[in-house]
């Protein structure tokens, strides 16, 4: 389900003005496939983590929809929330790893996934750091321009460009 | 930043091996279930509906009173305007009421 710009704005204003849950559900329905696909690539195929982060993203969007000024696209705004949510989740996981609070099941699951991900491209993506992987996913897989990527991640365009060049070199070695 | 031929190739390869999110028909429902209950669920709609209804009844009463008083030999422009305005207000309130009722059923 793809919404036109006008339909999208109508739904957002209904959410803001009268807390219309059906309008918000329509927004979720329209954006969830793209957002989940994006997060699935960021999490290297972890379905559970993807769904968790995607749900949190939409809930945060609901709470903060009044702060959406319409200066950027709603999708861009959602991607930004998703990225922040993903980074905080990764930070939390790393802290848990350091303090030894990592669930054994998660480790087993991750190991299985690592074994399953035999494909070189996936391995190359895994080797990139979180920010570079986000940039590569948005730029190469979601086909967003560097400007849009910079807007989503709230960083300088030149920084995005230099990171793309660096990531391209790494990927090129693997893909060649 | 223009995409070079190399960029396009990498993009194609990445897209080819990218993970695809399977359809999750319960996702939206799960998100909606996690949203907080609205504190004033239905209150504004109910209030607006009630106000519209009372205003509509009042405008009808005024309209009837005006029509009864209208039965005189001399028709004044002022009376015509008053009745016209009252009819317009009644119709507007009726439309508002219908909209309210329809919105509940959608």
PDB file of N, CA and C in Angstrom, chain A residues 50-153:
ATOM      1  N   UNK A  50      14.439  -7.247  14.350  1.00  0.00           N
ATOM      2  CA  UNK A  50      13.848  -6.337  13.366  1.00  0.00           C
ATOM      3  C   UNK A  50      12.432  -5.941  13.783  1.00  0.00           C
ATOM      4  N   UNK A  51      11.622  -6.944  14.122  1.00  0.00           N
ATOM      5  CA  UNK A  51      10.235  -6.646  14.499  1.00  0.00           C
ATOM      6  C   UNK A  51      10.172  -5.815  15.781  1.00  0.00           C
ATOM      7  N   UNK A  52      11.077  -6.112  16.723  1.00  0.00           N
ATOM      8  CA  UNK A  52      11.121  -5.334  17.969  1.00  0.00           C
ATOM      9  C   UNK A  52      11.420  -3.874  17.681  1.00  0.00           C
ATOM     10  N   UNK A  53      12.495  -3.656  16.894  1.00  0.00           N
ATOM     11  CA  UNK A  53      12.907  -2.274  16.605  1.00  0.00           C
ATOM     12  C   UNK A  53      11.830  -1.557  15.783  1.00  0.00           C
ATOM     13  N   UNK A  54      11.246  -2.275  14.831  1.00  0.00           N
ATOM     14  CA  UNK A  54      10.214  -1.648  13.992  1.00  0.00           C
ATOM     15  C   UNK A  54       9.004  -1.245  14.838  1.00  0.00           C
ATOM     16  N   UNK A  55       8.616  -2.109  15.767  1.00  0.00           N
ATOM     17  CA  UNK A  55       7.478  -1.777  16.636  1.00  0.00           C
ATOM     18  C   UNK A  55       7.788  -0.555  17.490  1.00  0.00           C
ATOM     19  N   UNK A  56       9.000  -0.568  18.080  1.00  0.00           N
ATOM     20  CA  UNK A  56       9.406   0.573  18.907  1.00  0.00           C
ATOM     21  C   UNK A  56       9.417   1.862  18.086  1.00  0.00           C
ATOM     22  N   UNK A  57       9.870   1.740  16.834  1.00  0.00           N
ATOM     23  CA  UNK A  57       9.937   2.910  15.951  1.00  0.00           C
ATOM     24  C   UNK A  57       8.546   3.515  15.764  1.00  0.00           C
ATOM     25  N   UNK A  58       7.567   2.669  15.469  1.00  0.00           N
ATOM     26  CA  UNK A  58       6.215   3.182  15.232  1.00  0.00           C
ATOM     27  C   UNK A  58       5.601   3.737  16.519  1.00  0.00           C
ATOM     28  N   UNK A  59       5.919   3.110  17.637  1.00  0.00           N
ATOM     29  CA  UNK A  59       5.364   3.618  18.899  1.00  0.00           C
ATOM     30  C   UNK A  59       5.967   4.984  19.226  1.00  0.00           C
ATOM     31  N   UNK A  60       7.279   5.121  18.980  1.00  0.00           N
ATOM     32  CA  UNK A  60       7.914   6.425  19.202  1.00  0.00           C
ATOM     33  C   UNK A  60       7.337   7.459  18.241  1.00  0.00           C
ATOM     34  N   UNK A  61       7.097   7.027  17.011  1.00  0.00           N
ATOM     35  CA  UNK A  61       6.524   7.943  16.014  1.00  0.00           C
ATOM     36  C   UNK A  61       5.145   8.417  16.474  1.00  0.00           C
ATOM     37  N   UNK A  62       4.376   7.496  17.054  1.00  0.00           N
ATOM     38  CA  UNK A  62       3.040   7.858  17.539  1.00  0.00           C
ATOM     39  C   UNK A  62       3.134   8.913  18.650  1.00  0.00           C
ATOM     40  N   UNK A  63       4.054   8.669  19.593  1.00  0.00           N
ATOM     41  CA  UNK A  63       4.187   9.599  20.719  1.00  0.00           C
ATOM     42  C   UNK A  63       4.686  10.973  20.268  1.00  0.00           C
ATOM     43  N   UNK A  64       5.524  10.970  19.223  1.00  0.00           N
ATOM     44  CA  UNK A  64       6.159  12.235  18.817  1.00  0.00           C
ATOM     45  C   UNK A  64       5.612  12.804  17.511  1.00  0.00           C
ATOM     46  N   UNK A  65       4.473  12.324  17.085  1.00  0.00           N
ATOM     47  CA  UNK A  65       3.972  12.753  15.768  1.00  0.00           C
ATOM     48  C   UNK A  65       3.684  14.259  15.735  1.00  0.00           C
ATOM     49  N   UNK A  66       3.423  14.843  16.892  1.00  0.00           N
ATOM     50  CA  UNK A  66       3.183  16.290  16.941  1.00  0.00           C
ATOM     51  C   UNK A  66       4.463  17.091  16.663  1.00  0.00           C
ATOM     52  N   UNK A  67       5.612  16.445  16.861  1.00  0.00           N
ATOM     53  CA  UNK A  67       6.872  17.150  16.587  1.00  0.00           C
ATOM     54  C   UNK A  67       7.272  17.034  15.119  1.00  0.00           C
ATOM     55  N   UNK A  68       6.514  16.265  14.342  1.00  0.00           N
ATOM     56  CA  UNK A  68       6.800  16.159  12.902  1.00  0.00           C
ATOM     57  C   UNK A  68       6.255  17.400  12.211  1.00  0.00           C
ATOM     58  N   UNK A  69       7.200  18.206  11.687  1.00  0.00           N
ATOM     59  CA  UNK A  69       6.806  19.505  11.131  1.00  0.00           C
ATOM     60  C   UNK A  69       6.483  19.431   9.636  1.00  0.00           C
ATOM     61  N   UNK A  70       6.757  18.310   9.036  1.00  0.00           N
ATOM     62  CA  UNK A  70       6.483  18.185   7.607  1.00  0.00           C
ATOM     63  C   UNK A  70       7.565  18.801   6.733  1.00  0.00           C
ATOM     64  N   UNK A  71       8.701  19.172   7.339  1.00  0.00           N
ATOM     65  CA  UNK A  71       9.794  19.753   6.542  1.00  0.00           C
ATOM     66  C   UNK A  71      10.482  18.676   5.709  1.00  0.00           C
ATOM     67  N   UNK A  72      10.559  17.478   6.274  1.00  0.00           N
ATOM     68  CA  UNK A  72      11.091  16.352   5.503  1.00  0.00           C
ATOM     69  C   UNK A  72       9.939  15.392   5.234  1.00  0.00           C
ATOM     70  N   UNK A  73      10.222  14.345   4.469  1.00  0.00           N
ATOM     71  CA  UNK A  73       9.166  13.365   4.212  1.00  0.00           C
ATOM     72  C   UNK A  73       8.914  12.535   5.472  1.00  0.00           C
ATOM     73  N   UNK A  74       7.716  12.021   5.587  1.00  0.00           N
ATOM     74  CA  UNK A  74       7.387  11.214   6.766  1.00  0.00           C
ATOM     75  C   UNK A  74       8.291   9.973   6.823  1.00  0.00           C
ATOM     76  N   UNK A  75       8.586   9.421   5.642  1.00  0.00           N
ATOM     77  CA  UNK A  75       9.455   8.249   5.567  1.00  0.00           C
ATOM     78  C   UNK A  75      10.846   8.546   6.101  1.00  0.00           C
ATOM     79  N   UNK A  76      11.375   9.702   5.742  1.00  0.00           N
ATOM     80  CA  UNK A  76      12.698  10.118   6.214  1.00  0.00           C
ATOM     81  C   UNK A  76      12.701  10.211   7.739  1.00  0.00           C
ATOM     82  N   UNK A  77      11.641  10.808   8.254  1.00  0.00           N
ATOM     83  CA  UNK A  77      11.502  10.973   9.709  1.00  0.00           C
ATOM     84  C   UNK A  77      11.435   9.608  10.400  1.00  0.00           C
ATOM     85  N   UNK A  78      10.689   8.687   9.801  1.00  0.00           N
ATOM     86  CA  UNK A  78      10.573   7.340  10.370  1.00  0.00           C
ATOM     87  C   UNK A  78      11.916   6.610  10.345  1.00  0.00           C
ATOM     88  N   UNK A  79      12.620   6.721   9.214  1.00  0.00           N
ATOM     89  CA  UNK A  79      13.937   6.087   9.096  1.00  0.00           C
ATOM     90  C   UNK A  79      14.882   6.616  10.173  1.00  0.00           C
ATOM     91  N   UNK A  80      14.772   7.926  10.454  1.00  0.00           N
ATOM     92  CA  UNK A  80      15.652   8.516  11.460  1.00  0.00           C
ATOM     93  C   UNK A  80      15.372   7.900  12.833  1.00  0.00           C
ATOM     94  N   UNK A  81      14.096   7.776  13.149  1.00  0.00           N
ATOM     95  CA  UNK A  81      13.725   7.165  14.441  1.00  0.00           C
ATOM     96  C   UNK A  81      14.226   5.715  14.478  1.00  0.00           C
ATOM     97  N   UNK A  82      14.037   4.996  13.362  1.00  0.00           N
ATOM     98  CA  UNK A  82      14.458   3.587  13.290  1.00  0.00           C
ATOM     99  C   UNK A  82      15.960   3.454  13.494  1.00  0.00           C
ATOM    100  N   UNK A  83      16.728   4.356  12.855  1.00  0.00           N
ATOM    101  CA  UNK A  83      18.192   4.297  13.002  1.00  0.00           C
ATOM    102  C   UNK A  83      18.588   4.533  14.457  1.00  0.00           C
ATOM    103  N   UNK A  84      17.993   5.559  15.070  1.00  0.00           N
ATOM    104  CA  UNK A  84      18.321   5.848  16.471  1.00  0.00           C
ATOM    105  C   UNK A  84      17.962   4.675  17.374  1.00  0.00           C
ATOM    106  N   UNK A  85      16.819   4.068  17.085  1.00  0.00           N
ATOM    107  CA  UNK A  85      16.366   2.925  17.867  1.00  0.00           C
ATOM    108  C   UNK A  85      17.340   1.748  17.700  1.00  0.00           C
ATOM    109  N   UNK A  86      17.775   1.560  16.454  1.00  0.00           N
ATOM    110  CA  UNK A  86      18.714   0.467  16.156  1.00  0.00           C
ATOM    111  C   UNK A  86      20.041   0.686  16.894  1.00  0.00           C
ATOM    112  N   UNK A  87      20.550   1.944  16.855  1.00  0.00           N
ATOM    113  CA  UNK A  87      21.826   2.230  17.530  1.00  0.00           C
ATOM    114  C   UNK A  87      21.706   2.024  19.037  1.00  0.00           C
ATOM    115  N   UNK A  88      20.598   2.473  19.609  1.00  0.00           N
ATOM    116  CA  UNK A  88      20.476   2.314  21.061  1.00  0.00           C
ATOM    117  C   UNK A  88      20.337   0.832  21.426  1.00  0.00           C
ATOM    118  N   UNK A  89      19.675   0.073  20.551  1.00  0.00           N
ATOM    119  CA  UNK A  89      19.541  -1.366  20.789  1.00  0.00           C
ATOM    120  C   UNK A  89      20.914  -2.048  20.721  1.00  0.00           C
ATOM    121  N   UNK A  90      21.719  -1.642  19.746  1.00  0.00           N
ATOM    122  CA  UNK A  90      23.065  -2.213  19.594  1.00  0.00           C
ATOM    123  C   UNK A  90      23.940  -1.858  20.801  1.00  0.00           C
ATOM    124  N   UNK A  91      23.789  -0.598  21.248  1.00  0.00           N
ATOM    125  CA  UNK A  91      24.557  -0.159  22.414  1.00  0.00           C
ATOM    126  C   UNK A  91      24.192  -1.008  23.630  1.00  0.00           C
ATOM    127  N   UNK A  92      22.888  -1.224  23.769  1.00  0.00           N
ATOM    128  CA  UNK A  92      22.398  -2.009  24.908  1.00  0.00           C
ATOM    129  C   UNK A  92      22.941  -3.446  24.841  1.00  0.00           C
ATOM    130  N   UNK A  93      22.963  -4.009  23.624  1.00  0.00           N
ATOM    131  CA  UNK A  93      23.472  -5.375  23.441  1.00  0.00           C
ATOM    132  C   UNK A  93      24.956  -5.457  23.785  1.00  0.00           C
ATOM    133  N   UNK A  94      25.700  -4.418  23.341  1.00  0.00           N
ATOM    134  CA  UNK A  94      27.145  -4.429  23.606  1.00  0.00           C
ATOM    135  C   UNK A  94      27.421  -4.319  25.101  1.00  0.00           C
ATOM    136  N   UNK A  95      26.651  -3.454  25.763  1.00  0.00           N
ATOM    137  CA  UNK A  95      26.813  -3.306  27.218  1.00  0.00           C
ATOM    138  C   UNK A  95      26.486  -4.622  27.923  1.00  0.00           C
ATOM    139  N   UNK A  96      25.444  -5.288  27.438  1.00  0.00           N
ATOM    140  CA  UNK A  96      25.053  -6.575  28.033  1.00  0.00           C
ATOM    141  C   UNK A  96      26.136  -7.622  27.802  1.00  0.00           C
ATOM    142  N   UNK A  97      26.754  -7.562  26.620  1.00  0.00           N
ATOM    143  CA  UNK A  97      27.844  -8.496  26.308  1.00  0.00           C
ATOM    144  C   UNK A  97      29.020  -8.276  27.244  1.00  0.00           C
ATOM    145  N   UNK A  98      29.326  -6.984  27.479  1.00  0.00           N
ATOM    146  CA  UNK A  98      30.457  -6.644  28.347  1.00  0.00           C
ATOM    147  C   UNK A  98      30.214  -7.090  29.779  1.00  0.00           C
ATOM    148  N   UNK A  99      28.969  -6.927  30.231  1.00  0.00           N
ATOM    149  CA  UNK A  99      28.674  -7.315  31.612  1.00  0.00           C
ATOM    150  C   UNK A  99      28.286  -8.788  31.735  1.00  0.00           C
ATOM    151  N   UNK A 100      28.321  -9.510  30.585  1.00  0.00           N
ATOM    152  CA  UNK A 100      28.047 -10.946  30.606  1.00  0.00           C
ATOM    153  C   UNK A 100      26.590 -11.293  30.816  1.00  0.00           C
ATOM    154  N   UNK A 101      25.690 -10.323  30.476  1.00  0.00           N
ATOM    155  CA  UNK A 101      24.259 -10.578  30.680  1.00  0.00           C
ATOM    156  C   UNK A 101      23.577 -11.104  29.417  1.00  0.00           C
ATOM    157  N   UNK A 102      24.380 -11.461  28.431  1.00  0.00           N
ATOM    158  CA  UNK A 102      23.789 -11.898  27.173  1.00  0.00           C
ATOM    159  C   UNK A 102      23.136 -13.263  27.340  1.00  0.00           C
ATOM    160  N   UNK A 103      21.951 -13.357  26.842  1.00  0.00           N
ATOM    161  CA  UNK A 103      21.199 -14.601  26.916  1.00  0.00           C
ATOM    162  C   UNK A 103      21.860 -15.660  26.029  1.00  0.00           C
ATOM    163  N   UNK A 104      22.025 -16.843  26.557  1.00  0.00           N
ATOM    164  CA  UNK A 104      22.688 -17.908  25.795  1.00  0.00           C
ATOM    165  C   UNK A 104      21.937 -18.241  24.509  1.00  0.00           C
ATOM    166  N   UNK A 105      20.604 -18.180  24.593  1.00  0.00           N
ATOM    167  CA  UNK A 105      19.789 -18.480  23.402  1.00  0.00           C
ATOM    168  C   UNK A 105      20.107 -17.528  22.265  1.00  0.00           C
ATOM    169  N   UNK A 106      20.278 -16.252  22.626  1.00  0.00           N
ATOM    170  CA  UNK A 106      20.564 -15.241  21.614  1.00  0.00           C
ATOM    171  C   UNK A 106      21.894 -15.545  20.938  1.00  0.00           C
ATOM    172  N   UNK A 107      22.870 -15.965  21.773  1.00  0.00           N
ATOM    173  CA  UNK A 107      24.194 -16.279  21.225  1.00  0.00           C
ATOM    174  C   UNK A 107      24.107 -17.443  20.248  1.00  0.00           C
ATOM    175  N   UNK A 108      23.363 -18.487  20.659  1.00  0.00           N
ATOM    176  CA  UNK A 108      23.210 -19.658  19.799  1.00  0.00           C
ATOM    177  C   UNK A 108      22.538 -19.258  18.497  1.00  0.00           C
ATOM    178  N   UNK A 109      21.489 -18.446  18.646  1.00  0.00           N
ATOM    179  CA  UNK A 109      20.741 -18.008  17.465  1.00  0.00           C
ATOM    180  C   UNK A 109      21.654 -17.213  16.515  1.00  0.00           C
ATOM    181  N   UNK A 110      22.449 -16.303  17.129  1.00  0.00           N
ATOM    182  CA  UNK A 110      23.353 -15.486  16.308  1.00  0.00           C
ATOM    183  C   UNK A 110      24.381 -16.339  15.590  1.00  0.00           C
ATOM    184  N   UNK A 111      24.907 -17.358  16.312  1.00  0.00           N
ATOM    185  CA  UNK A 111      25.911 -18.221  15.716  1.00  0.00           C
ATOM    186  C   UNK A 111      25.313 -18.973  14.531  1.00  0.00           C
ATOM    187  N   UNK A 112      24.074 -19.462  14.749  1.00  0.00           N
ATOM    188  CA  UNK A 112      23.404 -20.179  13.665  1.00  0.00           C
ATOM    189  C   UNK A 112      23.220 -19.273  12.456  1.00  0.00           C
ATOM    190  N   UNK A 113      22.847 -18.042  12.785  1.00  0.00           N
ATOM    191  CA  UNK A 113      22.632 -17.094  11.687  1.00  0.00           C
ATOM    192  C   UNK A 113      23.940 -16.804  10.959  1.00  0.00           C
ATOM    193  N   UNK A 114      25.048 -16.739  11.730  1.00  0.00           N
ATOM    194  CA  UNK A 114      26.338 -16.469  11.116  1.00  0.00           C
ATOM    195  C   UNK A 114      26.720 -17.606  10.174  1.00  0.00           C
ATOM    196  N   UNK A 115      26.449 -18.824  10.648  1.00  0.00           N
ATOM    197  CA  UNK A 115      26.758 -19.977   9.808  1.00  0.00           C
ATOM    198  C   UNK A 115      25.887 -19.958   8.550  1.00  0.00           C
ATOM    199  N   UNK A 116      24.626 -19.611   8.766  1.00  0.00           N
ATOM    200  CA  UNK A 116      23.687 -19.597   7.640  1.00  0.00           C
ATOM    201  C   UNK A 116      24.042 -18.517   6.623  1.00  0.00           C
ATOM    202  N   UNK A 117      24.579 -17.418   7.110  1.00  0.00           N
ATOM    203  CA  UNK A 117      24.887 -16.317   6.190  1.00  0.00           C
ATOM    204  C   UNK A 117      26.224 -16.560   5.513  1.00  0.00           C
ATOM    205  N   UNK A 118      26.173 -17.488   4.549  1.00  0.00           N
ATOM    206  CA  UNK A 118      27.431 -17.869   3.900  1.00  0.00           C
ATOM    207  C   UNK A 118      27.769 -16.887   2.786  1.00  0.00           C
ATOM    208  N   UNK A 119      26.783 -16.158   2.395  1.00  0.00           N
ATOM    209  CA  UNK A 119      26.978 -15.298   1.247  1.00  0.00           C
ATOM    210  C   UNK A 119      28.018 -14.223   1.543  1.00  0.00           C
ATOM    211  N   UNK A 120      28.911 -14.039   0.607  1.00  0.00           N
ATOM    212  CA  UNK A 120      30.004 -13.076   0.790  1.00  0.00           C
ATOM    213  C   UNK A 120      29.520 -11.661   1.082  1.00  0.00           C
ATOM    214  N   UNK A 121      28.474 -11.257   0.376  1.00  0.00           N
ATOM    215  CA  UNK A 121      27.982  -9.890   0.540  1.00  0.00           C
ATOM    216  C   UNK A 121      27.510  -9.659   1.960  1.00  0.00           C
ATOM    217  N   UNK A 122      26.784 -10.639   2.483  1.00  0.00           N
ATOM    218  CA  UNK A 122      26.288 -10.509   3.850  1.00  0.00           C
ATOM    219  C   UNK A 122      27.440 -10.453   4.841  1.00  0.00           C
ATOM    220  N   UNK A 123      28.459 -11.255   4.575  1.00  0.00           N
ATOM    221  CA  UNK A 123      29.636 -11.254   5.453  1.00  0.00           C
ATOM    222  C   UNK A 123      30.317  -9.885   5.395  1.00  0.00           C
ATOM    223  N   UNK A 124      30.427  -9.349   4.173  1.00  0.00           N
ATOM    224  CA  UNK A 124      31.051  -8.032   4.003  1.00  0.00           C
ATOM    225  C   UNK A 124      30.257  -6.961   4.728  1.00  0.00           C
ATOM    226  N   UNK A 125      28.942  -7.050   4.645  1.00  0.00           N
ATOM    227  CA  UNK A 125      28.092  -6.066   5.332  1.00  0.00           C
ATOM    228  C   UNK A 125      28.244  -6.164   6.840  1.00  0.00           C
ATOM    229  N   UNK A 126      28.369  -7.392   7.318  1.00  0.00           N
ATOM    230  CA  UNK A 126      28.534  -7.598   8.753  1.00  0.00           C
ATOM    231  C   UNK A 126      29.828  -6.968   9.265  1.00  0.00           C
ATOM    232  N   UNK A 127      30.815  -6.938   8.376  1.00  0.00           N
ATOM    233  CA  UNK A 127      32.110  -6.417   8.809  1.00  0.00           C
ATOM    234  C   UNK A 127      32.131  -4.893   8.907  1.00  0.00           C
ATOM    235  N   UNK A 128      31.169  -4.264   8.279  1.00  0.00           N
ATOM    236  CA  UNK A 128      31.090  -2.794   8.374  1.00  0.00           C
ATOM    237  C   UNK A 128      30.567  -2.423   9.756  1.00  0.00           C
ATOM    238  N   UNK A 129      30.963  -1.217  10.213  1.00  0.00           N
ATOM    239  CA  UNK A 129      30.405  -0.794  11.502  1.00  0.00           C
ATOM    240  C   UNK A 129      28.953  -0.356  11.313  1.00  0.00           C
ATOM    241  N   UNK A 130      28.270  -0.130  12.443  1.00  0.00           N
ATOM    242  CA  UNK A 130      26.821   0.147  12.380  1.00  0.00           C
ATOM    243  C   UNK A 130      26.474   1.315  11.464  1.00  0.00           C
ATOM    244  N   UNK A 131      27.229   2.395  11.610  1.00  0.00           N
ATOM    245  CA  UNK A 131      26.927   3.595  10.818  1.00  0.00           C
ATOM    246  C   UNK A 131      27.160   3.346   9.326  1.00  0.00           C
ATOM    247  N   UNK A 132      28.297   2.713   9.013  1.00  0.00           N
ATOM    248  CA  UNK A 132      28.598   2.428   7.598  1.00  0.00           C
ATOM    249  C   UNK A 132      27.570   1.478   6.994  1.00  0.00           C
ATOM    250  N   UNK A 133      27.158   0.490   7.785  1.00  0.00           N
ATOM    251  CA  UNK A 133      26.160  -0.455   7.291  1.00  0.00           C
ATOM    252  C   UNK A 133      24.830   0.255   7.025  1.00  0.00           C
ATOM    253  N   UNK A 134      24.492   1.201   7.922  1.00  0.00           N
ATOM    254  CA  UNK A 134      23.252   1.971   7.724  1.00  0.00           C
ATOM    255  C   UNK A 134      23.353   2.770   6.432  1.00  0.00           C
ATOM    256  N   UNK A 135      24.494   3.429   6.250  1.00  0.00           N
ATOM    257  CA  UNK A 135      24.678   4.257   5.054  1.00  0.00           C
ATOM    258  C   UNK A 135      24.615   3.401   3.787  1.00  0.00           C
ATOM    259  N   UNK A 136      25.314   2.278   3.815  1.00  0.00           N
ATOM    260  CA  UNK A 136      25.320   1.387   2.633  1.00  0.00           C
ATOM    261  C   UNK A 136      23.906   0.876   2.342  1.00  0.00           C
ATOM    262  N   UNK A 137      23.197   0.496   3.397  1.00  0.00           N
ATOM    263  CA  UNK A 137      21.823  -0.009   3.198  1.00  0.00           C
ATOM    264  C   UNK A 137      20.934   1.069   2.583  1.00  0.00           C
ATOM    265  N   UNK A 138      21.011   2.267   3.150  1.00  0.00           N
ATOM    266  CA  UNK A 138      20.149   3.340   2.645  1.00  0.00           C
ATOM    267  C   UNK A 138      20.547   3.756   1.228  1.00  0.00           C
ATOM    268  N   UNK A 139      21.840   3.823   0.985  1.00  0.00           N
ATOM    269  CA  UNK A 139      22.322   4.331  -0.311  1.00  0.00           C
ATOM    270  C   UNK A 139      22.217   3.288  -1.417  1.00  0.00           C
ATOM    271  N   UNK A 140      22.650   2.074  -1.135  1.00  0.00           N
ATOM    272  CA  UNK A 140      22.687   1.058  -2.190  1.00  0.00           C
ATOM    273  C   UNK A 140      21.400   0.225  -2.277  1.00  0.00           C
ATOM    274  N   UNK A 141      20.872  -0.166  -1.139  1.00  0.00           N
ATOM    275  CA  UNK A 141      19.694  -1.060  -1.195  1.00  0.00           C
ATOM    276  C   UNK A 141      18.397  -0.260  -1.301  1.00  0.00           C
ATOM    277  N   UNK A 142      18.300   0.841  -0.513  1.00  0.00           N
ATOM    278  CA  UNK A 142      17.067   1.643  -0.580  1.00  0.00           C
ATOM    279  C   UNK A 142      17.130   2.730  -1.654  1.00  0.00           C
ATOM    280  N   UNK A 143      18.266   2.836  -2.318  1.00  0.00           N
ATOM    281  CA  UNK A 143      18.449   3.786  -3.426  1.00  0.00           C
ATOM    282  C   UNK A 143      18.180   5.238  -3.047  1.00  0.00           C
ATOM    283  N   UNK A 144      18.512   5.609  -1.834  1.00  0.00           N
ATOM    284  CA  UNK A 144      18.304   7.005  -1.435  1.00  0.00           C
ATOM    285  C   UNK A 144      19.538   7.829  -1.797  1.00  0.00           C
ATOM    286  N   UNK A 145      19.360   9.082  -2.209  1.00  0.00           N
ATOM    287  CA  UNK A 145      20.526   9.915  -2.506  1.00  0.00           C
ATOM    288  C   UNK A 145      21.317  10.261  -1.236  1.00  0.00           C
ATOM    289  N   UNK A 146      22.586  10.610  -1.427  1.00  0.00           N
ATOM    290  CA  UNK A 146      23.461  10.876  -0.269  1.00  0.00           C
ATOM    291  C   UNK A 146      22.889  11.976   0.632  1.00  0.00           C
ATOM    292  N   UNK A 147      22.228  12.963   0.003  1.00  0.00           N
ATOM    293  CA  UNK A 147      21.640  14.068   0.769  1.00  0.00           C
ATOM    294  C   UNK A 147      20.581  13.561   1.741  1.00  0.00           C
ATOM    295  N   UNK A 148      19.753  12.681   1.229  1.00  0.00           N
ATOM    296  CA  UNK A 148      18.657  12.122   2.029  1.00  0.00           C
ATOM    297  C   UNK A 148      19.226  11.264   3.175  1.00  0.00           C
ATOM    298  N   UNK A 149      20.274  10.508   2.842  1.00  0.00           N
ATOM    299  CA  UNK A 149      20.927   9.660   3.865  1.00  0.00           C
ATOM    300  C   UNK A 149      21.472  10.551   4.986  1.00  0.00           C
ATOM    301  N   UNK A 150      22.102  11.671   4.562  1.00  0.00           N
ATOM    302  CA  UNK A 150      22.661  12.604   5.549  1.00  0.00           C
ATOM    303  C   UNK A 150      21.559  13.180   6.424  1.00  0.00           C
ATOM    304  N   UNK A 151      20.412  13.473   5.804  1.00  0.00           N
ATOM    305  CA  UNK A 151      19.289  14.033   6.549  1.00  0.00           C
ATOM    306  C   UNK A 151      18.752  13.013   7.563  1.00  0.00           C
ATOM    307  N   UNK A 152      18.668  11.765   7.128  1.00  0.00           N
ATOM    308  CA  UNK A 152      18.144  10.721   8.030  1.00  0.00           C
ATOM    309  C   UNK A 152      19.071  10.535   9.230  1.00  0.00           C
ATOM    310  N   UNK A 153      20.376  10.503   8.935  1.00  0.00           N
ATOM    311  CA  UNK A 153      21.332  10.218  10.003  1.00  0.00           C
ATOM    312  C   UNK A 153      21.788  11.476  10.743  1.00  0.00           C
TER     313      UNK A 153
END
